[in-house]
Amino acid sequence: MDESEDRAQALRLKLASRRDGRRRVPEELRAEAVAFAKAEHASGKRYKSIASALGVKAETLMRWCRRNGEPKKFARVVVKRAARPQLTVHGPAGTRIEELSIQQVAELLQALSCSD
C-alpha cells in the first residue's frame, strides 16, 4: 500500500466510526476528506473512485467538495425599510389621485370637508 492508500484507509475508518445512521460527519473530518479528495483528484483520480476508497457516496463527496469543506455560515443580508404604503383616492366623476401617504390622504380629506 502506498501513502495515498494508507491515508484513504485511515480516513475511511474515521468516517465510518463517526457516522451513526443519519448522524452527520463533523465539519473537521469533512474538511480533511475534502482536502484528501482534492489532492487525489488533482493527481488524476476520479471522484467516484476517491469516494469509494473513503466509503462514502460520490454525490456526498462532491457536495462536500462544492462547499469547500467550510462549515455552514449565516448569509449576510441587508434589511431595507418597508416602503411607505401608497394609497389611491377615488372621487366623483372618475377622479383618481394615486400614490398618497396616509398623512396626505388625511390632509386631503380635511381640506375637502365642508365643516369649518
Short mmCIF file of C-alpha atoms in Angstrom, two decimals:
data_model
loop_
_atom_site.label_atom_id
_atom_site.label_comp_id
_atom_site.label_asym_id
_atom_site.label_seq_id
_atom_site.Cartn_x
_atom_site.Cartn_y
_atom_site.Cartn_z
CA MET A 1 0.00 0.00 0.00
CA ASP A 2 1.27 3.45 -0.86
CA GLU A 3 0.89 6.57 1.27
CA SER A 4 -2.28 7.66 -0.54
CA GLU A 5 -3.98 4.30 0.08
CA ASP A 6 -2.91 4.37 3.74
CA ARG A 7 -4.36 7.85 4.16
CA ALA A 8 -7.58 6.81 2.38
CA GLN A 9 -7.92 3.79 4.67
CA ALA A 10 -7.34 5.90 7.78
CA LEU A 11 -9.93 8.44 6.62
CA ARG A 12 -12.35 5.64 5.77
CA LEU A 13 -12.07 4.29 9.32
CA LYS A 14 -12.54 7.75 10.83
CA LEU A 15 -15.57 8.40 8.63
CA ALA A 16 -17.11 5.02 9.42
CA SER A 17 -16.61 5.44 13.16
CA ARG A 18 -18.11 8.94 13.20
CA ARG A 19 -21.28 8.07 11.30
CA ASP A 20 -24.19 6.61 13.13
CA GLY A 21 -27.27 6.18 11.00
CA ARG A 22 -28.26 9.68 9.89
CA ARG A 23 -25.76 11.46 12.13
CA ARG A 24 -23.68 13.99 10.33
CA VAL A 25 -19.96 13.77 9.83
CA PRO A 26 -18.19 16.51 11.85
CA GLU A 27 -17.05 19.52 9.82
CA GLU A 28 -13.36 18.99 10.68
CA LEU A 29 -13.50 15.44 9.35
CA ARG A 30 -15.32 16.59 6.23
CA ALA A 31 -12.64 19.21 5.64
CA GLU A 32 -9.96 16.53 5.96
CA ALA A 33 -11.82 14.29 3.49
CA VAL A 34 -12.25 17.21 1.07
CA ALA A 35 -8.54 18.09 1.21
CA PHE A 36 -7.67 14.45 0.51
CA ALA A 37 -10.21 14.22 -2.32
CA LYS A 38 -8.98 17.41 -3.98
CA ALA A 39 -5.36 16.27 -3.79
CA GLU A 40 -6.27 12.88 -5.26
CA HIS A 41 -8.38 14.48 -7.98
CA ALA A 42 -5.51 16.82 -8.87
CA SER A 43 -3.31 13.75 -9.36
CA GLY A 44 -5.79 12.38 -11.91
CA LYS A 45 -8.14 10.17 -9.91
CA ARG A 46 -11.90 10.34 -10.41
CA TYR A 47 -14.15 11.47 -7.58
CA LYS A 48 -16.13 8.23 -7.86
CA SER A 49 -13.07 6.11 -7.09
CA ILE A 50 -11.96 8.51 -4.34
CA ALA A 51 -15.42 8.32 -2.74
CA SER A 52 -15.33 4.53 -2.95
CA ALA A 53 -11.93 4.48 -1.22
CA LEU A 54 -13.34 6.70 1.55
CA GLY A 55 -16.50 4.64 1.92
CA VAL A 56 -18.89 7.46 1.06
CA LYS A 57 -21.22 8.05 -1.87
CA ALA A 58 -19.78 10.01 -4.77
CA GLU A 59 -22.65 12.52 -4.54
CA THR A 60 -21.86 13.13 -0.88
CA LEU A 61 -18.17 13.71 -1.58
CA MET A 62 -18.99 16.04 -4.47
CA ARG A 63 -21.36 18.06 -2.25
CA TRP A 64 -18.66 18.34 0.41
CA CYS A 65 -16.16 19.50 -2.21
CA ARG A 66 -18.56 22.12 -3.59
CA ARG A 67 -18.86 23.53 -0.09
CA ASN A 68 -15.05 23.50 0.10
CA GLY A 69 -15.23 21.79 3.46
CA GLU A 70 -16.23 25.05 5.11
CA PRO A 71 -18.80 24.93 7.89
CA LYS A 72 -22.19 26.42 7.12
CA LYS A 73 -22.39 30.11 7.84
CA PHE A 74 -25.22 32.56 8.02
CA ALA A 75 -25.56 34.68 4.92
CA ARG A 76 -25.29 38.40 5.44
CA VAL A 77 -28.46 40.19 4.46
CA VAL A 78 -29.33 43.85 4.11
CA VAL A 79 -32.59 44.80 5.76
CA LYS A 80 -34.40 47.53 3.88
CA ARG A 81 -37.09 49.73 5.30
CA ALA A 82 -40.52 48.78 4.11
CA ALA A 83 -41.87 51.14 1.53
CA ARG A 84 -44.45 53.50 2.90
CA PRO A 85 -47.90 52.41 1.89
CA GLN A 86 -49.17 54.35 -1.09
CA LEU A 87 -52.90 54.89 -1.35
CA THR A 88 -55.20 55.78 -4.20
CA VAL A 89 -58.19 58.04 -3.61
CA HIS A 90 -61.20 57.67 -5.94
CA GLY A 91 -63.55 60.60 -6.20
CA PRO A 92 -66.67 61.54 -8.12
CA ALA A 93 -66.77 61.60 -11.93
CA GLY A 94 -63.77 59.26 -12.22
CA THR A 95 -61.39 61.42 -10.20
CA ARG A 96 -58.40 59.36 -9.15
CA ILE A 97 -55.44 60.54 -7.05
CA GLU A 98 -52.64 57.99 -6.72
CA GLU A 99 -49.58 57.39 -4.55
CA LEU A 100 -50.60 59.30 -1.47
CA SER A 101 -49.33 58.58 2.01
CA ILE A 102 -51.80 58.12 4.84
CA GLN A 103 -50.89 61.61 6.08
CA GLN A 104 -51.57 63.11 2.65
CA VAL A 105 -54.96 61.36 2.43
CA ALA A 106 -55.89 62.74 5.86
CA GLU A 107 -54.87 66.25 4.77
CA LEU A 108 -56.82 65.91 1.52
CA LEU A 109 -59.96 64.74 3.31
CA GLN A 110 -59.66 67.58 5.81
CA ALA A 111 -59.21 70.13 3.03
CA LEU A 112 -62.20 68.77 1.13
CA SER A 113 -64.51 68.66 4.13
CA CYS A 114 -67.21 71.31 4.30
CA SER A 115 -67.08 71.88 8.05
CA ASP A 116 -65.28 74.98 9.32
#
